[in-house]
mmCIF file of C-alpha atoms in Angstrom:
data_model
loop_
_atom_site.group_PDB
_atom_site.id
_atom_site.type_symbol
_atom_site.label_atom_id
_atom_site.label_comp_id
_atom_site.label_asym_id
_atom_site.label_seq_id
_atom_site.Cartn_x
_atom_site.Cartn_y
_atom_site.Cartn_z
ATOM 1 C CA UNK R 1 -10.973 -34.242 -39.894
ATOM 2 C CA UNK R 2 -13.853 -31.950 -38.877
ATOM 3 C CA UNK R 3 -16.738 -33.542 -36.978
ATOM 4 C CA UNK R 4 -20.257 -32.711 -38.222
ATOM 5 C CA UNK R 5 -21.380 -30.636 -35.222
ATOM 6 C CA UNK R 6 -18.113 -28.700 -35.313
ATOM 7 C CA UNK R 7 -18.908 -27.850 -38.899
ATOM 8 C CA UNK R 8 -22.323 -26.408 -38.024
ATOM 9 C CA UNK R 9 -20.808 -24.536 -35.116
ATOM 10 C CA UNK R 10 -18.351 -22.937 -37.505
ATOM 11 C CA UNK R 11 -21.216 -21.931 -39.780
ATOM 12 C CA UNK R 12 -23.062 -20.333 -36.868
ATOM 13 C CA UNK R 13 -19.885 -18.600 -35.804
ATOM 14 C CA UNK R 14 -19.245 -17.129 -39.225
ATOM 15 C CA UNK R 15 -22.879 -16.173 -39.516
ATOM 16 C CA UNK R 16 -22.635 -14.193 -36.294
ATOM 17 C CA UNK R 17 -19.435 -12.521 -37.468
ATOM 18 C CA UNK R 18 -21.150 -11.433 -40.621
ATOM 19 C CA UNK R 19 -24.087 -10.056 -38.687
ATOM 20 C CA UNK R 20 -21.832 -8.102 -36.373
ATOM 21 C CA UNK R 21 -19.881 -6.698 -39.319
ATOM 22 C CA UNK R 22 -23.120 -5.547 -40.888
ATOM 23 C CA UNK R 23 -24.125 -3.817 -37.683
ATOM 24 C CA UNK R 24 -20.766 -2.039 -37.443
ATOM 25 C CA UNK R 25 -21.100 -0.871 -41.016
ATOM 26 C CA UNK R 26 -24.599 0.467 -40.412
ATOM 27 C CA UNK R 27 -23.498 2.149 -37.219
ATOM 28 C CA UNK R 28 -20.606 3.844 -38.980
ATOM 29 C CA UNK R 29 -22.932 4.981 -41.744
ATOM 30 C CA UNK R 30 -25.591 6.497 -39.567
ATOM 31 C CA UNK R 31 -23.295 7.818 -36.837
ATOM 32 C CA UNK R 32 -25.638 6.508 -34.197
ATOM 33 C CA UNK R 33 -23.797 4.744 -31.346
ATOM 34 C CA UNK R 34 -23.437 1.000 -31.760
ATOM 35 C CA UNK R 35 -25.109 0.390 -28.437
ATOM 36 C CA UNK R 36 -28.300 1.901 -29.846
ATOM 37 C CA UNK R 37 -28.157 -0.293 -32.949
ATOM 38 C CA UNK R 38 -27.792 -3.350 -30.862
ATOM 39 C CA UNK R 39 -30.759 -2.380 -28.740
ATOM 40 C CA UNK R 40 -32.785 -1.844 -31.917
ATOM 41 C CA UNK R 41 -33.761 1.677 -30.902
ATOM 42 C CA UNK R 42 -35.476 3.401 -33.765
ATOM 43 C CA UNK R 43 -34.614 7.061 -32.954
ATOM 44 C CA UNK R 44 -33.054 8.781 -35.901
ATOM 45 C CA UNK R 45 -30.167 11.271 -35.473
ATOM 46 C CA UNK R 46 -32.420 14.317 -35.317
ATOM 47 C CA UNK R 47 -34.393 13.415 -32.176
ATOM 48 C CA UNK R 48 -31.285 12.292 -30.368
ATOM 49 C CA UNK R 49 -29.370 15.517 -30.863
ATOM 50 C CA UNK R 50 -32.503 17.530 -30.038
ATOM 51 C CA UNK R 51 -32.697 15.605 -26.816
ATOM 52 C CA UNK R 52 -29.103 16.346 -25.983
ATOM 53 C CA UNK R 53 -29.684 20.034 -26.745
ATOM 54 C CA UNK R 54 -32.680 20.046 -24.438
ATOM 55 C CA UNK R 55 -30.711 18.435 -21.631
ATOM 56 C CA UNK R 56 -27.769 20.805 -21.961
ATOM 57 C CA UNK R 57 -30.100 23.784 -22.096
ATOM 58 C CA UNK R 58 -32.041 22.669 -19.057
ATOM 59 C CA UNK R 59 -28.889 22.086 -17.083
ATOM 60 C CA UNK R 60 -27.556 25.506 -18.064
ATOM 61 C CA UNK R 61 -30.746 27.188 -16.941
ATOM 62 C CA UNK R 62 -30.666 25.343 -13.607
ATOM 63 C CA UNK R 63 -27.207 26.765 -13.077
ATOM 64 C CA UNK R 64 -27.992 30.249 -14.406
ATOM 65 C CA UNK R 65 -31.040 30.562 -12.176
ATOM 66 C CA UNK R 66 -29.006 29.466 -9.192
ATOM 67 C CA UNK R 67 -30.827 26.249 -8.450
ATOM 68 C CA UNK R 68 -27.622 24.273 -8.774
ATOM 69 C CA UNK R 69 -23.944 24.975 -8.272
ATOM 70 C CA UNK R 70 -20.605 23.390 -9.138
ATOM 71 C CA UNK R 71 -21.116 20.562 -6.652
ATOM 72 C CA UNK R 72 -23.754 19.108 -8.976
ATOM 73 C CA UNK R 73 -21.063 18.811 -11.653
ATOM 74 C CA UNK R 74 -18.885 17.008 -9.141
ATOM 75 C CA UNK R 75 -21.676 14.473 -8.669
ATOM 76 C CA UNK R 76 -21.989 13.933 -12.401
ATOM 77 C CA UNK R 77 -18.251 13.331 -12.610
ATOM 78 C CA UNK R 78 -18.642 10.508 -10.118
ATOM 79 C CA UNK R 79 -21.178 8.714 -12.276
ATOM 80 C CA UNK R 80 -19.849 5.968 -14.503
ATOM 81 C CA UNK R 81 -20.592 2.467 -15.771
ATOM 82 C CA UNK R 82 -20.128 0.974 -12.328
ATOM 83 C CA UNK R 83 -22.589 3.465 -10.846
ATOM 84 C CA UNK R 84 -24.708 4.631 -13.783
ATOM 85 C CA UNK R 85 -27.527 6.172 -11.729
ATOM 86 C CA UNK R 86 -25.469 7.668 -8.963
ATOM 87 C CA UNK R 87 -26.630 11.262 -9.352
ATOM 88 C CA UNK R 88 -30.298 10.370 -9.462
ATOM 89 C CA UNK R 89 -29.849 8.066 -6.465
ATOM 90 C CA UNK R 90 -28.077 10.567 -4.262
ATOM 91 C CA UNK R 91 -30.561 13.288 -5.224
ATOM 92 C CA UNK R 92 -33.421 10.939 -4.325
ATOM 93 C CA UNK R 93 -31.830 10.339 -0.932
ATOM 94 C CA UNK R 94 -31.551 14.081 -0.431
ATOM 95 C CA UNK R 95 -35.245 14.630 -1.148
ATOM 96 C CA UNK R 96 -36.264 11.794 1.123
ATOM 97 C CA UNK R 97 -34.061 13.095 3.919
ATOM 98 C CA UNK R 98 -35.025 16.739 3.462
ATOM 99 C CA UNK R 99 -38.759 16.017 3.332
ATOM 100 C CA UNK R 100 -38.405 14.462 6.739
ATOM 101 C CA UNK R 101 -36.433 17.482 7.985
ATOM 102 C CA UNK R 102 -39.054 19.908 6.656
ATOM 103 C CA UNK R 103 -41.751 18.031 8.545
ATOM 104 C CA UNK R 104 -39.657 18.065 11.717
ATOM 105 C CA UNK R 105 -38.991 21.792 11.371
ATOM 106 C CA UNK R 106 -42.678 22.492 10.850
ATOM 107 C CA UNK R 107 -43.596 20.480 13.924
ATOM 108 C CA UNK R 108 -40.858 22.089 16.004
ATOM 109 C CA UNK R 109 -42.081 25.577 15.020
ATOM 110 C CA UNK R 110 -45.522 24.812 16.351
ATOM 111 C CA UNK R 111 -44.296 23.654 19.739
ATOM 112 C CA UNK R 112 -44.440 26.170 22.589
ATOM 113 C CA UNK R 113 -41.942 27.338 23.604
ATOM 114 C CA UNK R 114 -39.949 26.961 20.408
ATOM 115 C CA UNK R 115 -36.624 25.205 20.731
ATOM 116 C CA UNK R 116 -34.478 27.430 18.513
ATOM 117 C CA UNK R 117 -31.436 25.323 19.203
ATOM 118 C CA UNK R 118 -33.150 22.286 17.772
ATOM 119 C CA UNK R 119 -34.599 24.277 14.866
ATOM 120 C CA UNK R 120 -31.128 25.525 14.018
ATOM 121 C CA UNK R 121 -29.768 22.004 14.186
ATOM 122 C CA UNK R 122 -32.441 20.700 11.805
ATOM 123 C CA UNK R 123 -31.804 23.534 9.358
ATOM 124 C CA UNK R 124 -28.096 22.826 9.645
ATOM 125 C CA UNK R 125 -28.602 19.208 8.594
ATOM 126 C CA UNK R 126 -30.773 20.351 5.713
ATOM 127 C CA UNK R 127 -28.208 22.881 4.625
ATOM 128 C CA UNK R 128 -25.424 20.311 4.774
ATOM 129 C CA UNK R 129 -27.081 17.710 2.606
ATOM 130 C CA UNK R 130 -28.359 20.392 0.240
ATOM 131 C CA UNK R 131 -24.814 21.602 -0.155
ATOM 132 C CA UNK R 132 -23.653 18.046 -0.876
ATOM 133 C CA UNK R 133 -25.855 17.784 -3.937
ATOM 134 C CA UNK R 134 -25.217 21.326 -5.124
ATOM 135 C CA UNK R 135 -28.663 22.689 -4.238
ATOM 136 C CA UNK R 136 -27.608 26.334 -4.036
ATOM 137 C CA UNK R 137 -30.912 28.125 -3.524
ATOM 138 C CA UNK R 138 -31.934 25.506 -0.970
ATOM 139 C CA UNK R 139 -28.681 26.003 0.913
ATOM 140 C CA UNK R 140 -29.087 29.795 0.941
ATOM 141 C CA UNK R 141 -32.629 29.631 2.240
ATOM 142 C CA UNK R 142 -31.448 27.332 5.046
ATOM 143 C CA UNK R 143 -28.861 29.951 5.971
ATOM 144 C CA UNK R 144 -31.644 32.533 6.195
ATOM 145 C CA UNK R 145 -33.626 30.222 8.409
ATOM 146 C CA UNK R 146 -30.638 29.671 10.677
ATOM 147 C CA UNK R 147 -30.124 33.434 10.930
ATOM 148 C CA UNK R 148 -33.714 33.812 12.119
ATOM 149 C CA UNK R 149 -33.086 31.060 14.669
ATOM 150 C CA UNK R 150 -30.083 32.921 16.076
ATOM 151 C CA UNK R 151 -32.278 35.991 16.460
ATOM 152 C CA UNK R 152 -35.059 33.884 17.937
ATOM 153 C CA UNK R 153 -37.257 35.428 15.272
ATOM 154 C CA UNK R 154 -40.259 33.120 15.075
ATOM 155 C CA UNK R 155 -42.027 35.032 12.303
ATOM 156 C CA UNK R 156 -38.829 35.114 10.307
ATOM 157 C CA UNK R 157 -38.490 31.346 10.739
ATOM 158 C CA UNK R 158 -42.065 30.788 9.617
ATOM 159 C CA UNK R 159 -41.640 32.868 6.478
ATOM 160 C CA UNK R 160 -38.342 31.231 5.723
ATOM 161 C CA UNK R 161 -39.839 27.781 6.146
ATOM 162 C CA UNK R 162 -42.469 28.596 3.521
ATOM 163 C CA UNK R 163 -39.713 29.636 1.143
ATOM 164 C CA UNK R 164 -37.773 26.488 1.896
ATOM 165 C CA UNK R 165 -40.806 24.368 1.103
ATOM 166 C CA UNK R 166 -41.340 26.197 -2.197
ATOM 167 C CA UNK R 167 -37.687 25.891 -3.189
ATOM 168 C CA UNK R 168 -37.746 22.238 -2.225
ATOM 169 C CA UNK R 169 -40.803 21.484 -4.362
ATOM 170 C CA UNK R 170 -39.487 23.480 -7.327
ATOM 171 C CA UNK R 171 -36.076 21.864 -7.287
ATOM 172 C CA UNK R 172 -37.606 18.429 -6.948
ATOM 173 C CA UNK R 173 -39.831 18.971 -9.961
ATOM 174 C CA UNK R 174 -37.057 20.444 -12.103
ATOM 175 C CA UNK R 175 -34.629 17.661 -11.296
ATOM 176 C CA UNK R 176 -37.267 15.014 -11.955
ATOM 177 C CA UNK R 177 -37.732 16.504 -15.419
ATOM 178 C CA UNK R 178 -33.983 16.631 -15.929
ATOM 179 C CA UNK R 179 -33.520 12.989 -14.969
ATOM 180 C CA UNK R 180 -36.451 11.965 -17.153
ATOM 181 C CA UNK R 181 -34.745 13.565 -20.124
ATOM 182 C CA UNK R 182 -31.489 11.859 -19.230
ATOM 183 C CA UNK R 183 -33.194 8.491 -19.035
ATOM 184 C CA UNK R 184 -34.225 8.831 -22.673
ATOM 185 C CA UNK R 185 -30.587 8.985 -23.595
ATOM 186 C CA UNK R 186 -28.771 5.646 -23.371
ATOM 187 C CA UNK R 187 -26.923 4.955 -20.123
ATOM 188 C CA UNK R 188 -23.577 5.157 -21.893
ATOM 189 C CA UNK R 189 -24.416 8.625 -23.094
ATOM 190 C CA UNK R 190 -25.202 10.089 -19.721
ATOM 191 C CA UNK R 191 -21.856 11.705 -19.037
ATOM 192 C CA UNK R 192 -23.312 15.183 -19.589
ATOM 193 C CA UNK R 193 -20.139 16.979 -18.591
ATOM 194 C CA UNK R 194 -18.255 15.433 -21.474
ATOM 195 C CA UNK R 195 -20.736 16.698 -24.081
ATOM 196 C CA UNK R 196 -18.952 19.171 -26.364
ATOM 197 C CA UNK X 1 5.346 -12.539 -14.257
ATOM 198 C CA UNK X 2 1.912 -12.219 -12.629
ATOM 199 C CA UNK X 3 1.079 -8.995 -10.811
ATOM 200 C CA UNK X 4 -0.145 -9.705 -7.318
ATOM 201 C CA UNK X 5 -3.578 -8.258 -6.642
ATOM 202 C CA UNK X 6 -3.391 -5.877 -3.739
ATOM 203 C CA UNK X 7 -6.044 -5.767 -1.116
ATOM 204 C CA UNK X 8 -7.513 -2.289 -1.309
ATOM 205 C CA UNK X 9 -7.283 -0.116 1.778
ATOM 206 C CA UNK X 10 -10.370 -0.188 3.935
ATOM 207 C CA UNK X 11 -11.947 3.064 5.059
ATOM 208 C CA UNK X 12 -14.638 3.396 7.683
ATOM 209 C CA UNK X 13 -16.846 6.401 6.916
ATOM 210 C CA UNK X 14 -19.058 7.887 9.619
ATOM 211 C CA UNK X 15 -21.858 10.349 8.821
ATOM 212 C CA UNK X 16 -25.388 10.697 10.139
ATOM 213 C CA UNK X 17 -26.670 12.154 6.846
ATOM 214 C CA UNK X 18 -27.832 9.568 4.335
ATOM 215 C CA UNK X 19 -27.062 11.515 1.135
ATOM 216 C CA UNK X 20 -23.664 12.438 2.541
ATOM 217 C CA UNK X 21 -22.934 8.798 3.322
ATOM 218 C CA UNK X 22 -23.773 7.855 -0.221
ATOM 219 C CA UNK X 23 -21.513 10.594 -1.537
ATOM 220 C CA UNK X 24 -18.509 9.745 0.626
ATOM 221 C CA UNK X 25 -18.938 6.075 -0.210
ATOM 222 C CA UNK X 26 -18.905 6.855 -3.930
ATOM 223 C CA UNK X 27 -15.903 9.158 -3.571
ATOM 224 C CA UNK X 28 -13.977 6.469 -1.704
ATOM 225 C CA UNK X 29 -14.936 3.629 -4.031
ATOM 226 C CA UNK X 30 -14.023 5.725 -7.069
ATOM 227 C CA UNK X 31 -10.633 6.179 -5.431
ATOM 228 C CA UNK X 32 -10.234 2.402 -5.079
ATOM 229 C CA UNK X 33 -10.901 2.114 -1.386
ATOM 230 C CA UNK X 34 -12.964 -0.586 0.196
ATOM 231 C CA UNK X 35 -15.679 1.186 2.210
ATOM 232 C CA UNK X 36 -17.838 0.578 5.235
ATOM 233 C CA UNK X 37 -20.304 3.311 6.205
ATOM 234 C CA UNK X 38 -22.014 3.771 9.551
ATOM 235 C CA UNK X 39 -24.388 6.482 10.699
ATOM 236 C CA UNK X 40 -23.036 7.245 14.157
ATOM 237 C CA UNK X 41 -19.944 7.403 16.300
ATOM 238 C CA UNK X 42 -21.196 4.632 18.568
ATOM 239 C CA UNK X 43 -21.763 2.319 15.601
ATOM 240 C CA UNK X 44 -18.266 3.176 14.430
ATOM 241 C CA UNK X 45 -16.800 2.152 17.778
ATOM 242 C CA UNK X 46 -18.848 -1.015 17.693
ATOM 243 C CA UNK X 47 -17.482 -1.840 14.269
ATOM 244 C CA UNK X 48 -13.959 -1.100 15.440
ATOM 245 C CA UNK X 49 -14.408 -3.510 18.293
ATOM 246 C CA UNK X 50 -14.299 -1.137 21.226
ATOM 247 C CA UNK X 51 -16.406 -2.340 24.061
ATOM 248 C CA UNK X 52 -14.051 -1.417 26.822
ATOM 249 C CA UNK X 53 -10.395 -0.612 27.112
ATOM 250 C CA UNK X 54 -9.106 -3.891 25.733
ATOM 251 C CA UNK X 55 -5.998 -3.998 23.602
ATOM 252 C CA UNK X 56 -7.349 -6.201 20.853
ATOM 253 C CA UNK X 57 -6.015 -5.540 17.378
ATOM 254 C CA UNK X 58 -7.967 -3.148 15.104
ATOM 255 C CA UNK X 59 -10.381 -5.652 13.594
ATOM 256 C CA UNK X 60 -14.129 -5.898 13.386
ATOM 257 C CA UNK X 61 -15.529 -8.263 15.975
ATOM 258 C CA UNK X 62 -18.866 -8.920 14.302
ATOM 259 C CA UNK X 63 -19.420 -12.641 14.379
ATOM 260 C CA UNK X 64 -21.183 -12.642 11.041
ATOM 261 C CA UNK X 65 -18.356 -10.806 9.295
ATOM 262 C CA UNK X 66 -14.830 -11.707 8.403
ATOM 263 C CA UNK X 67 -12.328 -9.831 10.474
ATOM 264 C CA UNK X 68 -11.225 -6.800 8.514
ATOM 265 C CA UNK X 69 -8.650 -4.235 9.362
ATOM 266 C CA UNK X 70 -9.599 -0.585 9.116
ATOM 267 C CA UNK X 71 -6.896 1.552 7.546
ATOM 268 C CA UNK X 72 -8.483 4.963 7.936
ATOM 269 C CA UNK X 73 -11.513 6.517 9.576
ATOM 270 C CA UNK X 74 -13.256 9.494 8.027
ATOM 271 C CA UNK X 75 -15.975 11.102 10.085
ATOM 272 C CA UNK X 76 -18.369 14.015 10.006
ATOM 273 C CA UNK X 77 -17.898 16.495 12.824
ATOM 274 C CA UNK X 78 -21.507 17.468 13.538
ATOM 275 C CA UNK X 79 -23.449 14.387 14.532
ATOM 276 C CA UNK X 80 -26.121 13.935 17.181
ATOM 277 C CA UNK X 81 -24.987 12.127 20.316
ATOM 278 C CA UNK X 82 -21.309 11.443 19.758
ATOM 279 C CA UNK X 83 -19.707 14.122 17.599
ATOM 280 C CA UNK X 84 -16.812 13.436 15.266
ATOM 281 C CA UNK X 85 -14.575 15.073 17.817
ATOM 282 C CA UNK X 86 -15.815 12.743 20.578
ATOM 283 C CA UNK X 87 -15.203 9.793 18.285
ATOM 284 C CA UNK X 88 -11.708 11.045 17.519
ATOM 285 C CA UNK X 89 -10.930 11.277 21.224
ATOM 286 C CA UNK X 90 -12.173 7.760 21.897
ATOM 287 C CA UNK X 91 -10.051 6.405 19.064
ATOM 288 C CA UNK X 92 -6.938 8.188 20.268
ATOM 289 C CA UNK X 93 -7.554 6.935 23.813
ATOM 290 C CA UNK X 94 -7.622 3.348 22.607
ATOM 291 C CA UNK X 95 -4.265 1.587 22.548
ATOM 292 C CA UNK X 96 -5.371 -0.631 19.703
ATOM 293 C CA UNK X 97 -6.921 2.061 17.546
ATOM 294 C CA UNK X 98 -4.859 5.168 18.126
ATOM 295 C CA UNK X 99 -2.597 4.574 15.140
ATOM 296 C CA UNK X 100 -5.442 4.486 12.643
ATOM 297 C CA UNK X 101 -5.436 7.821 10.812
ATOM 298 C CA UNK X 102 -8.596 9.884 11.365
ATOM 299 C CA UNK X 103 -9.965 12.522 9.017
ATOM 300 C CA UNK X 104 -12.662 14.971 10.103
ATOM 301 C CA UNK X 105 -15.209 16.462 7.686
ATOM 302 C CA UNK X 106 -17.224 19.549 8.423
ATOM 303 C CA UNK X 107 -19.462 21.921 6.504
ATOM 304 C CA UNK X 108 -18.235 24.788 8.689
ATOM 305 C CA UNK X 109 -14.888 26.459 8.307
ATOM 306 C CA UNK X 110 -14.200 27.305 11.943
ATOM 307 C CA UNK X 111 -10.459 27.630 12.629
ATOM 308 C CA UNK X 112 -10.767 26.896 16.356
ATOM 309 C CA UNK X 113 -12.682 23.723 15.563
ATOM 310 C CA UNK X 114 -10.110 22.658 12.990
ATOM 311 C CA UNK X 115 -7.250 23.301 15.386
ATOM 312 C CA UNK X 116 -8.945 21.429 18.191
ATOM 313 C CA UNK X 117 -9.320 18.382 15.975
ATOM 314 C CA UNK X 118 -5.764 18.508 14.702
ATOM 315 C CA UNK X 119 -4.466 18.919 18.242
ATOM 316 C CA UNK X 120 -6.471 15.908 19.341
ATOM 317 C CA UNK X 121 -4.703 13.882 16.675
ATOM 318 C CA UNK X 122 -6.791 14.155 13.521
ATOM 319 C CA UNK X 123 -4.600 13.762 10.461
ATOM 320 C CA UNK X 124 -6.633 15.865 8.094
ATOM 321 C CA UNK X 125 -9.647 18.138 8.026
ATOM 322 C CA UNK X 126 -11.902 18.274 4.964
ATOM 323 C CA UNK X 127 -14.389 21.043 4.307
ATOM 324 C CA UNK X 128 -17.684 19.714 2.997
ATOM 325 C CA UNK X 129 -18.779 19.042 0.396
ATOM 326 C CA UNK X 130 -15.861 16.680 0.026
ATOM 327 C CA UNK X 131 -14.465 16.375 -3.493
ATOM 328 C CA UNK X 132 -12.701 13.718 -5.481
ATOM 329 C CA UNK X 133 -9.484 15.711 -5.287
ATOM 330 C CA UNK X 134 -9.569 15.389 -1.488
ATOM 331 C CA UNK X 135 -9.349 11.602 -1.769
ATOM 332 C CA UNK X 136 -5.736 11.708 -2.915
ATOM 333 C CA UNK X 137 -4.794 13.070 0.505
ATOM 334 C CA UNK X 138 -5.876 9.883 2.260
ATOM 335 C CA UNK X 139 -3.408 7.277 1.064
ATOM 336 C CA UNK X 140 -0.264 9.059 2.343
ATOM 337 C CA UNK X 141 -1.722 9.002 5.871
ATOM 338 C CA UNK X 142 -2.483 5.300 5.593
ATOM 339 C CA UNK X 143 0.970 4.451 4.311
ATOM 340 C CA UNK X 144 2.611 6.566 6.992
ATOM 341 C CA UNK X 145 0.726 4.805 9.762
ATOM 342 C CA UNK X 146 1.461 1.362 8.330
ATOM 343 C CA UNK X 147 5.155 2.089 8.188
ATOM 344 C CA UNK X 148 4.990 3.270 11.781
ATOM 345 C CA UNK X 149 3.160 0.111 12.758
ATOM 346 C CA UNK X 150 5.750 -2.119 11.139
ATOM 347 C CA UNK X 151 8.609 -0.162 12.577
ATOM 348 C CA UNK X 152 7.142 -0.643 16.057
ATOM 349 C CA UNK X 153 6.572 -4.326 15.403
ATOM 350 C CA UNK X 154 10.151 -4.828 14.385
ATOM 351 C CA UNK X 155 11.401 -2.905 17.351
ATOM 352 C CA UNK X 156 9.459 -5.129 19.733
ATOM 353 C CA UNK X 157 9.651 -8.481 18.060
ATOM 354 C CA UNK X 158 12.992 -8.497 16.308
ATOM 355 C CA UNK X 159 11.396 -10.826 13.793
ATOM 356 C CA UNK X 160 11.330 -10.819 10.019
ATOM 357 C CA UNK X 161 8.432 -9.358 8.103
ATOM 358 C CA UNK X 162 5.096 -11.170 7.724
ATOM 359 C CA UNK X 163 4.666 -10.578 3.997
ATOM 360 C CA UNK X 164 3.036 -7.198 4.549
ATOM 361 C CA UNK X 165 3.541 -3.924 2.719
ATOM 362 C CA UNK X 166 6.776 -2.610 4.226
ATOM 363 C CA UNK X 167 8.160 -6.089 3.943
ATOM 364 C CA UNK X 168 11.614 -7.378 2.926
ATOM 365 C CA UNK X 169 14.940 -6.364 4.418
ATOM 366 C CA UNK X 170 14.907 -4.246 7.536
ATOM 367 C CA UNK X 171 17.148 -1.649 5.966
ATOM 368 C CA UNK X 172 14.890 -0.835 3.059
ATOM 369 C CA UNK X 173 11.919 -0.848 5.433
ATOM 370 C CA UNK X 174 13.324 1.901 7.638
ATOM 371 C CA UNK X 175 14.407 3.782 4.532
ATOM 372 C CA UNK X 176 10.856 3.707 3.228
ATOM 373 C CA UNK X 177 9.538 4.912 6.570
ATOM 374 C CA UNK X 178 11.936 7.818 6.820
ATOM 375 C CA UNK X 179 11.208 8.692 3.192
ATOM 376 C CA UNK X 180 7.486 8.721 3.825
ATOM 377 C CA UNK X 181 7.836 11.051 6.797
ATOM 378 C CA UNK X 182 9.650 13.594 4.648
ATOM 379 C CA UNK X 183 6.867 13.711 2.077
ATOM 380 C CA UNK X 184 4.136 16.310 2.137
ATOM 381 C CA UNK X 185 0.534 15.232 2.627
ATOM 382 C CA UNK X 186 -0.436 16.359 -0.877
ATOM 383 C CA UNK X 187 1.671 13.712 -2.589
ATOM 384 C CA UNK X 188 -0.116 10.575 -3.687
ATOM 385 C CA UNK X 189 0.689 7.116 -5.017
ATOM 386 C CA UNK X 190 3.951 8.042 -6.705
ATOM 387 C CA UNK X 191 5.356 9.086 -3.371
ATOM 388 C CA UNK X 192 6.517 5.694 -2.144
ATOM 389 C CA UNK X 193 7.702 3.753 -5.189
ATOM 390 C CA UNK X 194 9.738 1.363 -3.046
ATOM 391 C CA UNK X 195 6.759 0.488 -0.913
ATOM 392 C CA UNK X 196 4.619 -0.128 -3.988
ATOM 393 C CA UNK X 197 7.267 -2.316 -5.534
ATOM 394 C CA UNK X 198 7.622 -4.493 -2.493
ATOM 395 C CA UNK X 199 3.850 -4.900 -2.346
ATOM 396 C CA UNK X 200 3.853 -6.222 -5.845
ATOM 397 C CA UNK X 201 6.541 -8.798 -5.328
#
């Protein structure tokens, strides 16, 4: 004997099953990931694959132009469902940390007499965290700066600092664009390294 | 038959750089370690419970935390104040902490530095940036030190095991320990099948 409220529960249950089946069918038809269907995102296929092309192309150019190296791929490999924004988060920490270091270096350069030991140490920290996120050009410019420190070459340090600031700003802007593009793709789709 | 859930190994990571701390934490968590990060050698010692030369067991003494054992310490070499090398020395000087494996990380590949650390008792030296593949080198050191610990315990106490990893009959315990010593550092989980089995029982 089925109680009345059980009966309506069963109806609701079957109704939901039907709805889910419909969604699966639609998803299979349009080849858009189910997660998008469920979120009611209206992007058709075309825009989505254009977006992916853009992201892949931007990443390739960042590598080709030497802004990033293999370590950046390592970071992307560490990103998953349990830590879906890991790369963006660690990059943000790098920029926060390195902005502080740039300010400290600038201040230290203007002190008389210059403490080249301290300047080298600051550049060393910068280089280390840059290397951890795969910021190749940044890392190389830090090496230049450190070389000038060893030679106690103040002018060299000053010039190098300007380059470091430019590289820093450029990389920051490029990565912000890159992450913005990535954010338009669903979180489940963000494993760039696994794309084709 | 239900599989017992194992407590993950607990690693204390020491690095003064914030992005590096985030990276090492992610690497360790991805490799199924429980992680605590601190930003200096002195904070590491504080966490490990060193205030003087007492012989308390290797547990955290923070009142607001549960006592947790630390199974491995991984530390950056270049840090302001106390370097990773200084921290290593302090750990090896402590009777309660000296058996905890220590791994040094450095962005510089300087052979004399590496040798100095290994001579002081570091178990491994990683070149930064540290990679996921480096993580598989950690567990063998932890298992080796735990076997050593249990072997010493049994030597001194003549008692039966306390339901820990190298538990069960004395014979198989010493077999596992001698097996683990023969293995190379590159081997990972598959290395000590007996140990894993006894942990699951």
